[in-house]
PDB file of C-alpha atoms in Angstrom:
ATOM      1  CA  UNK C   1     103.100  93.829  82.261  1.00  0.00           C
ATOM      2  CA  UNK C   2     102.868  92.445  85.744  1.00  0.00           C
ATOM      3  CA  UNK C   3     100.753  94.461  88.124  1.00  0.00           C
ATOM      4  CA  UNK C   4     101.525  95.854  91.531  1.00  0.00           C
ATOM      5  CA  UNK C   5     102.417  93.148  94.029  1.00  0.00           C
ATOM      6  CA  UNK C   6     102.179  93.319  97.787  1.00  0.00           C
ATOM      7  CA  UNK C   7     103.490  90.957 100.417  1.00  0.00           C
ATOM      8  CA  UNK C   8     102.359  89.505 102.651  1.00  0.00           C
ATOM      9  CA  UNK C   9      98.681  89.342 101.732  1.00  0.00           C
ATOM     10  CA  UNK C  10      97.487  88.599 105.253  1.00  0.00           C
ATOM     11  CA  UNK C  11      99.042  89.244 108.610  1.00  0.00           C
ATOM     12  CA  UNK C  12      98.017  88.751 112.211  1.00  0.00           C
ATOM     13  CA  UNK C  13      99.923  90.604 114.907  1.00  0.00           C
ATOM     14  CA  UNK C  14      99.419  91.475 118.540  1.00  0.00           C
ATOM     15  CA  UNK C  15      99.376  94.900 120.127  1.00  0.00           C
ATOM     16  CA  UNK C  16     102.809  96.395 120.636  1.00  0.00           C
ATOM     17  CA  UNK C  17     104.461  94.456 117.842  1.00  0.00           C
ATOM     18  CA  UNK C  18     105.767  96.000 114.677  1.00  0.00           C
ATOM     19  CA  UNK C  19     105.134  95.060 111.063  1.00  0.00           C
ATOM     20  CA  UNK C  20     106.753  95.672 107.686  1.00  0.00           C
ATOM     21  CA  UNK C  21     104.769  95.544 104.468  1.00  0.00           C
ATOM     22  CA  UNK C  22     106.288  95.402 101.011  1.00  0.00           C
ATOM     23  CA  UNK C  23     105.153  96.739  97.648  1.00  0.00           C
ATOM     24  CA  UNK C  24     106.646  96.160  94.204  1.00  0.00           C
ATOM     25  CA  UNK C  25     105.367  98.635  91.599  1.00  0.00           C
ATOM     26  CA  UNK C  26     104.618  98.064  87.957  1.00  0.00           C
ATOM     27  CA  UNK C  27     107.819  97.948  85.946  1.00  0.00           C
ATOM     28  CA  UNK C  28     108.840 101.474  84.967  1.00  0.00           C
ATOM     29  CA  UNK C  29     106.746 103.158  87.641  1.00  0.00           C
ATOM     30  CA  UNK C  30     108.731 105.336  90.003  1.00  0.00           C
ATOM     31  CA  UNK C  31     106.046 106.509  92.408  1.00  0.00           C
ATOM     32  CA  UNK C  32     104.530 104.424  95.170  1.00  0.00           C
ATOM     33  CA  UNK C  33     101.686 105.669  97.363  1.00  0.00           C
ATOM     34  CA  UNK C  34     100.343 103.933 100.442  1.00  0.00           C
ATOM     35  CA  UNK C  35      96.757 104.018 101.711  1.00  0.00           C
ATOM     36  CA  UNK C  36      94.917 102.599 104.683  1.00  0.00           C
ATOM     37  CA  UNK C  37      91.341 101.426 104.212  1.00  0.00           C
ATOM     38  CA  UNK C  38      88.968 100.818 107.093  1.00  0.00           C
ATOM     39  CA  UNK C  39      85.167 100.560 107.131  1.00  0.00           C
ATOM     40  CA  UNK C  40      84.906 103.584 109.389  1.00  0.00           C
ATOM     41  CA  UNK C  41      87.363 105.966 107.702  1.00  0.00           C
ATOM     42  CA  UNK C  42      87.416 104.779 104.110  1.00  0.00           C
ATOM     43  CA  UNK C  43      90.614 105.185 102.109  1.00  0.00           C
ATOM     44  CA  UNK C  44      93.170 107.403 103.772  1.00  0.00           C
ATOM     45  CA  UNK C  45      96.519 108.475 102.364  1.00  0.00           C
ATOM     46  CA  UNK C  46      99.635 107.523 104.306  1.00  0.00           C
ATOM     47  CA  UNK C  47     102.551 108.713 102.178  1.00  0.00           C
ATOM     48  CA  UNK C  48     103.996 108.792  98.699  1.00  0.00           C
ATOM     49  CA  UNK C  49     107.514 108.157  97.468  1.00  0.00           C
ATOM     50  CA  UNK C  50     109.079 109.143  94.199  1.00  0.00           C
ATOM     51  CA  UNK C  51     112.668 108.299  93.306  1.00  0.00           C
ATOM     52  CA  UNK C  52     113.452 107.274  96.893  1.00  0.00           C
ATOM     53  CA  UNK C  53     112.171 110.577  98.341  1.00  0.00           C
ATOM     54  CA  UNK C  54     109.041 111.042 100.375  1.00  0.00           C
ATOM     55  CA  UNK C  55     107.144 113.635  98.415  1.00  0.00           C
ATOM     56  CA  UNK C  56     103.934 113.734 100.425  1.00  0.00           C
ATOM     57  CA  UNK C  57     102.696 112.576 103.802  1.00  0.00           C
ATOM     58  CA  UNK C  58      99.229 112.157 105.267  1.00  0.00           C
ATOM     59  CA  UNK C  59      98.020 112.740 108.815  1.00  0.00           C
ATOM     60  CA  UNK C  60      99.181 109.584 110.507  1.00  0.00           C
ATOM     61  CA  UNK C  61     101.307 109.302 113.645  1.00  0.00           C
ATOM     62  CA  UNK C  62     105.032 108.788 113.457  1.00  0.00           C
ATOM     63  CA  UNK C  63     104.542 105.070 114.140  1.00  0.00           C
ATOM     64  CA  UNK C  64     103.837 104.811 110.432  1.00  0.00           C
ATOM     65  CA  UNK C  65     106.909 105.144 108.280  1.00  0.00           C
ATOM     66  CA  UNK C  66     108.044 104.129 104.862  1.00  0.00           C
ATOM     67  CA  UNK C  67     110.893 104.073 102.442  1.00  0.00           C
ATOM     68  CA  UNK C  68     111.591 103.447  98.803  1.00  0.00           C
ATOM     69  CA  UNK C  69     114.545 101.673  97.306  1.00  0.00           C
ATOM     70  CA  UNK C  70     116.487 102.421  94.143  1.00  0.00           C
ATOM     71  CA  UNK C  71     114.492  99.799  92.227  1.00  0.00           C
ATOM     72  CA  UNK C  72     111.271 101.659  93.229  1.00  0.00           C
ATOM     73  CA  UNK C  73     110.137  98.902  95.576  1.00  0.00           C
ATOM     74  CA  UNK C  74     108.706 100.336  98.753  1.00  0.00           C
ATOM     75  CA  UNK C  75     108.175  99.217 102.311  1.00  0.00           C
ATOM     76  CA  UNK C  76     106.035 100.633 105.057  1.00  0.00           C
ATOM     77  CA  UNK C  77     106.554  99.955 108.711  1.00  0.00           C
ATOM     78  CA  UNK C  78     104.159 100.300 111.610  1.00  0.00           C
ATOM     79  CA  UNK C  79     105.669 100.175 115.061  1.00  0.00           C
ATOM     80  CA  UNK C  80     103.925  99.595 118.381  1.00  0.00           C
ATOM     81  CA  UNK C  81     100.780  98.258 116.774  1.00  0.00           C
ATOM     82  CA  UNK C  82      97.403  99.283 118.140  1.00  0.00           C
ATOM     83  CA  UNK C  83      94.044  97.565 117.679  1.00  0.00           C
ATOM     84  CA  UNK C  84      92.946 100.470 115.478  1.00  0.00           C
ATOM     85  CA  UNK C  85      95.697  99.689 112.986  1.00  0.00           C
ATOM     86  CA  UNK C  86      93.696  96.698 111.770  1.00  0.00           C
ATOM     87  CA  UNK C  87      92.962  97.569 108.174  1.00  0.00           C
ATOM     88  CA  UNK C  88      93.588  96.826 104.534  1.00  0.00           C
ATOM     89  CA  UNK C  89      96.844  98.473 103.505  1.00  0.00           C
ATOM     90  CA  UNK C  90      97.037  99.299  99.848  1.00  0.00           C
ATOM     91  CA  UNK C  91      99.888 100.497  97.762  1.00  0.00           C
ATOM     92  CA  UNK C  92      99.507 102.075  94.364  1.00  0.00           C
ATOM     93  CA  UNK C  93     102.103 102.785  91.721  1.00  0.00           C
ATOM     94  CA  UNK C  94     102.268 105.364  88.970  1.00  0.00           C
ATOM     95  CA  UNK C  95     104.780 106.732  86.521  1.00  0.00           C
ATOM     96  CA  UNK C  96     104.987 109.552  88.999  1.00  0.00           C
ATOM     97  CA  UNK C  97     107.090 112.334  87.520  1.00  0.00           C
ATOM     98  CA  UNK C  98     104.241 114.836  87.279  1.00  0.00           C
ATOM     99  CA  UNK C  99     102.439 113.697  90.387  1.00  0.00           C
ATOM    100  CA  UNK C 100      99.101 113.621  88.588  1.00  0.00           C
ATOM    101  CA  UNK C 101      99.342 110.283  86.840  1.00  0.00           C
ATOM    102  CA  UNK C 102      96.967 107.387  87.222  1.00  0.00           C
ATOM    103  CA  UNK C 103      97.625 105.168  90.212  1.00  0.00           C
ATOM    104  CA  UNK C 104      97.225 101.410  89.958  1.00  0.00           C
ATOM    105  CA  UNK C 105      96.546  99.482  93.118  1.00  0.00           C
ATOM    106  CA  UNK C 106      98.002  96.253  94.372  1.00  0.00           C
ATOM    107  CA  UNK C 107      95.882  93.542  96.002  1.00  0.00           C
ATOM    108  CA  UNK C 108      96.545  94.894  99.488  1.00  0.00           C
ATOM    109  CA  UNK C 109      97.777  93.485 102.771  1.00  0.00           C
ATOM    110  CA  UNK C 110      95.081  92.735 105.300  1.00  0.00           C
ATOM    111  CA  UNK C 111      96.422  93.346 108.796  1.00  0.00           C
ATOM    112  CA  UNK C 112      94.646  92.157 111.910  1.00  0.00           C
ATOM    113  CA  UNK C 113      95.935  93.371 115.266  1.00  0.00           C
ATOM    114  CA  UNK C 114      94.811  91.337 118.279  1.00  0.00           C
TER     115      UNK C 114
ATOM    116  CA  UNK B   1      83.692 120.338 104.020  1.00  0.00           C
ATOM    117  CA  UNK B   2      85.122 117.065 102.811  1.00  0.00           C
ATOM    118  CA  UNK B   3      87.566 117.075  99.942  1.00  0.00           C
ATOM    119  CA  UNK B   4      85.498 114.657  97.862  1.00  0.00           C
ATOM    120  CA  UNK B   5      81.850 113.821  98.371  1.00  0.00           C
ATOM    121  CA  UNK B   6      79.777 111.175  96.673  1.00  0.00           C
ATOM    122  CA  UNK B   7      76.095 110.383  96.788  1.00  0.00           C
ATOM    123  CA  UNK B   8      76.195 107.765  99.470  1.00  0.00           C
ATOM    124  CA  UNK B   9      73.681 105.361  97.992  1.00  0.00           C
ATOM    125  CA  UNK B  10      73.217 102.513  97.965  1.00  0.00           C
ATOM    126  CA  UNK B  11      72.082 102.690  94.367  1.00  0.00           C
ATOM    127  CA  UNK B  12      70.040  99.874  92.922  1.00  0.00           C
ATOM    128  CA  UNK B  13      69.203  99.578  89.205  1.00  0.00           C
ATOM    129  CA  UNK B  14      67.792  96.801  87.030  1.00  0.00           C
ATOM    130  CA  UNK B  15      69.952  95.000  84.492  1.00  0.00           C
ATOM    131  CA  UNK B  16      70.191  96.985  81.262  1.00  0.00           C
ATOM    132  CA  UNK B  17      69.506 100.356  82.898  1.00  0.00           C
ATOM    133  CA  UNK B  18      71.810 103.366  83.157  1.00  0.00           C
ATOM    134  CA  UNK B  19      73.512 103.860  86.518  1.00  0.00           C
ATOM    135  CA  UNK B  20      74.513 107.419  87.374  1.00  0.00           C
ATOM    136  CA  UNK B  21      77.146 108.098  90.019  1.00  0.00           C
ATOM    137  CA  UNK B  22      77.991 111.594  91.168  1.00  0.00           C
ATOM    138  CA  UNK B  23      80.893 113.256  92.920  1.00  0.00           C
ATOM    139  CA  UNK B  24      81.783 116.792  93.971  1.00  0.00           C
ATOM    140  CA  UNK B  25      85.156 118.095  95.102  1.00  0.00           C
ATOM    141  CA  UNK B  26      86.132 121.115  97.132  1.00  0.00           C
ATOM    142  CA  UNK B  27      89.516 122.230  95.754  1.00  0.00           C
ATOM    143  CA  UNK B  28      89.331 124.265  92.548  1.00  0.00           C
ATOM    144  CA  UNK B  29      93.001 123.479  91.976  1.00  0.00           C
ATOM    145  CA  UNK B  30      92.232 119.799  91.430  1.00  0.00           C
ATOM    146  CA  UNK B  31      93.501 118.604  88.099  1.00  0.00           C
ATOM    147  CA  UNK B  32      93.080 114.843  87.796  1.00  0.00           C
ATOM    148  CA  UNK B  33      89.939 112.847  88.397  1.00  0.00           C
ATOM    149  CA  UNK B  34      89.480 109.107  88.644  1.00  0.00           C
ATOM    150  CA  UNK B  35      86.796 106.511  89.083  1.00  0.00           C
ATOM    151  CA  UNK B  36      87.707 103.219  90.704  1.00  0.00           C
ATOM    152  CA  UNK B  37      85.577 100.133  91.204  1.00  0.00           C
ATOM    153  CA  UNK B  38      86.024  98.001  94.287  1.00  0.00           C
ATOM    154  CA  UNK B  39      84.478  94.595  94.739  1.00  0.00           C
ATOM    155  CA  UNK B  40      83.955  93.401  98.281  1.00  0.00           C
ATOM    156  CA  UNK B  41      87.224  92.176  99.763  1.00  0.00           C
ATOM    157  CA  UNK B  42      89.272  93.333  96.763  1.00  0.00           C
ATOM    158  CA  UNK B  43      91.425  96.353  95.986  1.00  0.00           C
ATOM    159  CA  UNK B  44      90.298  99.327  93.884  1.00  0.00           C
ATOM    160  CA  UNK B  45      90.438  98.842  90.141  1.00  0.00           C
ATOM    161  CA  UNK B  46      90.709 101.803  87.758  1.00  0.00           C
ATOM    162  CA  UNK B  47      87.640 102.372  85.590  1.00  0.00           C
ATOM    163  CA  UNK B  48      88.236 105.810  84.084  1.00  0.00           C
ATOM    164  CA  UNK B  49      90.377 108.900  84.405  1.00  0.00           C
ATOM    165  CA  UNK B  50      89.546 112.356  83.100  1.00  0.00           C
ATOM    166  CA  UNK B  51      91.550 115.566  83.069  1.00  0.00           C
ATOM    167  CA  UNK B  52      89.570 117.945  80.835  1.00  0.00           C
ATOM    168  CA  UNK B  53      86.070 119.370  80.961  1.00  0.00           C
ATOM    169  CA  UNK B  54      83.503 117.414  79.026  1.00  0.00           C
ATOM    170  CA  UNK B  55      82.750 113.779  78.444  1.00  0.00           C
ATOM    171  CA  UNK B  56      85.045 110.808  78.054  1.00  0.00           C
ATOM    172  CA  UNK B  57      83.668 107.488  76.887  1.00  0.00           C
ATOM    173  CA  UNK B  58      85.136 104.010  77.242  1.00  0.00           C
ATOM    174  CA  UNK B  59      82.828 101.189  76.265  1.00  0.00           C
ATOM    175  CA  UNK B  60      79.787 101.249  78.541  1.00  0.00           C
ATOM    176  CA  UNK B  61      81.341 103.882  80.809  1.00  0.00           C
ATOM    177  CA  UNK B  62      81.201 107.654  80.398  1.00  0.00           C
ATOM    178  CA  UNK B  63      82.934 110.076  82.733  1.00  0.00           C
ATOM    179  CA  UNK B  64      81.804 113.687  82.797  1.00  0.00           C
ATOM    180  CA  UNK B  65      83.789 116.563  84.272  1.00  0.00           C
ATOM    181  CA  UNK B  66      82.593 120.088  84.973  1.00  0.00           C
ATOM    182  CA  UNK B  67      85.367 122.071  86.649  1.00  0.00           C
ATOM    183  CA  UNK B  68      83.254 125.213  86.989  1.00  0.00           C
ATOM    184  CA  UNK B  69      80.726 123.279  89.074  1.00  0.00           C
ATOM    185  CA  UNK B  70      83.440 121.084  90.659  1.00  0.00           C
ATOM    186  CA  UNK B  71      81.508 118.029  89.641  1.00  0.00           C
ATOM    187  CA  UNK B  72      82.456 114.630  88.239  1.00  0.00           C
ATOM    188  CA  UNK B  73      80.090 111.874  87.264  1.00  0.00           C
ATOM    189  CA  UNK B  74      80.202 108.341  85.942  1.00  0.00           C
ATOM    190  CA  UNK B  75      77.488 106.837  83.785  1.00  0.00           C
ATOM    191  CA  UNK B  76      77.285 103.103  83.286  1.00  0.00           C
ATOM    192  CA  UNK B  77      75.120 102.120  80.339  1.00  0.00           C
ATOM    193  CA  UNK B  78      73.519  98.701  79.921  1.00  0.00           C
ATOM    194  CA  UNK B  79      74.328  97.872  83.558  1.00  0.00           C
ATOM    195  CA  UNK B  80      75.152  94.242  84.297  1.00  0.00           C
ATOM    196  CA  UNK B  81      74.988  92.293  87.566  1.00  0.00           C
ATOM    197  CA  UNK B  82      78.807  92.082  87.353  1.00  0.00           C
ATOM    198  CA  UNK B  83      78.882  95.888  87.739  1.00  0.00           C
ATOM    199  CA  UNK B  84      77.626  95.489  91.312  1.00  0.00           C
ATOM    200  CA  UNK B  85      80.422  96.980  93.425  1.00  0.00           C
ATOM    201  CA  UNK B  86      81.427 100.111  95.299  1.00  0.00           C
ATOM    202  CA  UNK B  87      82.477 102.974  93.029  1.00  0.00           C
ATOM    203  CA  UNK B  88      85.061 105.367  94.364  1.00  0.00           C
ATOM    204  CA  UNK B  89      85.617 108.868  93.077  1.00  0.00           C
ATOM    205  CA  UNK B  90      89.174 110.158  93.554  1.00  0.00           C
ATOM    206  CA  UNK B  91      90.892 113.454  92.895  1.00  0.00           C
ATOM    207  CA  UNK B  92      94.484 114.676  92.803  1.00  0.00           C
ATOM    208  CA  UNK B  93      94.876 118.268  93.888  1.00  0.00           C
ATOM    209  CA  UNK B  94      97.392 120.523  92.226  1.00  0.00           C
ATOM    210  CA  UNK B  95      99.128 121.219  95.513  1.00  0.00           C
ATOM    211  CA  UNK B  96      99.547 117.632  96.749  1.00  0.00           C
ATOM    212  CA  UNK B  97     101.108 115.560  94.035  1.00  0.00           C
ATOM    213  CA  UNK B  98     100.894 111.802  94.195  1.00  0.00           C
ATOM    214  CA  UNK B  99      98.040 111.856  96.666  1.00  0.00           C
ATOM    215  CA  UNK B 100      94.557 110.639  95.824  1.00  0.00           C
ATOM    216  CA  UNK B 101      91.674 112.089  97.817  1.00  0.00           C
ATOM    217  CA  UNK B 102      88.830 109.585  97.878  1.00  0.00           C
ATOM    218  CA  UNK B 103      85.117 109.891  98.417  1.00  0.00           C
ATOM    219  CA  UNK B 104      83.435 107.343 100.671  1.00  0.00           C
ATOM    220  CA  UNK B 105      82.123 105.457  97.665  1.00  0.00           C
ATOM    221  CA  UNK B 106      78.713 104.609  96.265  1.00  0.00           C
ATOM    222  CA  UNK B 107      77.555 101.024  96.492  1.00  0.00           C
ATOM    223  CA  UNK B 108      75.855  99.936  93.283  1.00  0.00           C
ATOM    224  CA  UNK B 109      73.643  96.864  92.963  1.00  0.00           C
ATOM    225  CA  UNK B 110      72.430  95.743  89.553  1.00  0.00           C
ATOM    226  CA  UNK B 111      69.627  93.226  89.849  1.00  0.00           C
ATOM    227  CA  UNK B 112      68.733  90.773  87.084  1.00  0.00           C
TER     228      UNK B 112
END
């Protein structure tokens, strides 16, 4: 089975711009979770989608949003980028129905905001 | 109190030794427990998951869970230099499905 894929892998943006990141889960997985990883804060949860519905949301400002499509692919969007948004953005997929299943991570998108 | 705490390390062991990584969690309602390994510049890779009290073995890795003490550990036997990485403990709480709570990780170095 193919693993979780994320595009793009690297991105450079300037402050004030917006960005959209994409995640394709493992075939058959219906849950996609998004995390932000920085050296200072570690891995922090952004949100989770299951069957096109946001089931859980972390403590991030409204500039961070996401969605999930009927084929379980997910996108996250960050508007009005700030320098502090520079991070590795990871998505993880799981079977999802119970909410307790193992999550498998994609390779991540490394975002640099200048 | 943080949701998940790990011994911060770094931990350094010689090749062939046992590496012991520890983790405590704050929510008694937590039900699923995971250990991930992350190499520098890479994404987390699943090592083990455990749901029930006791030990779970997979090759050189053993996960131990004690829900009464709210404690999870990972033992790596016959450590190899390729095991050198950051090990992340993660927990899913019963009340927040689909959300992993991570510790800050323990950096392990295995020297030849």
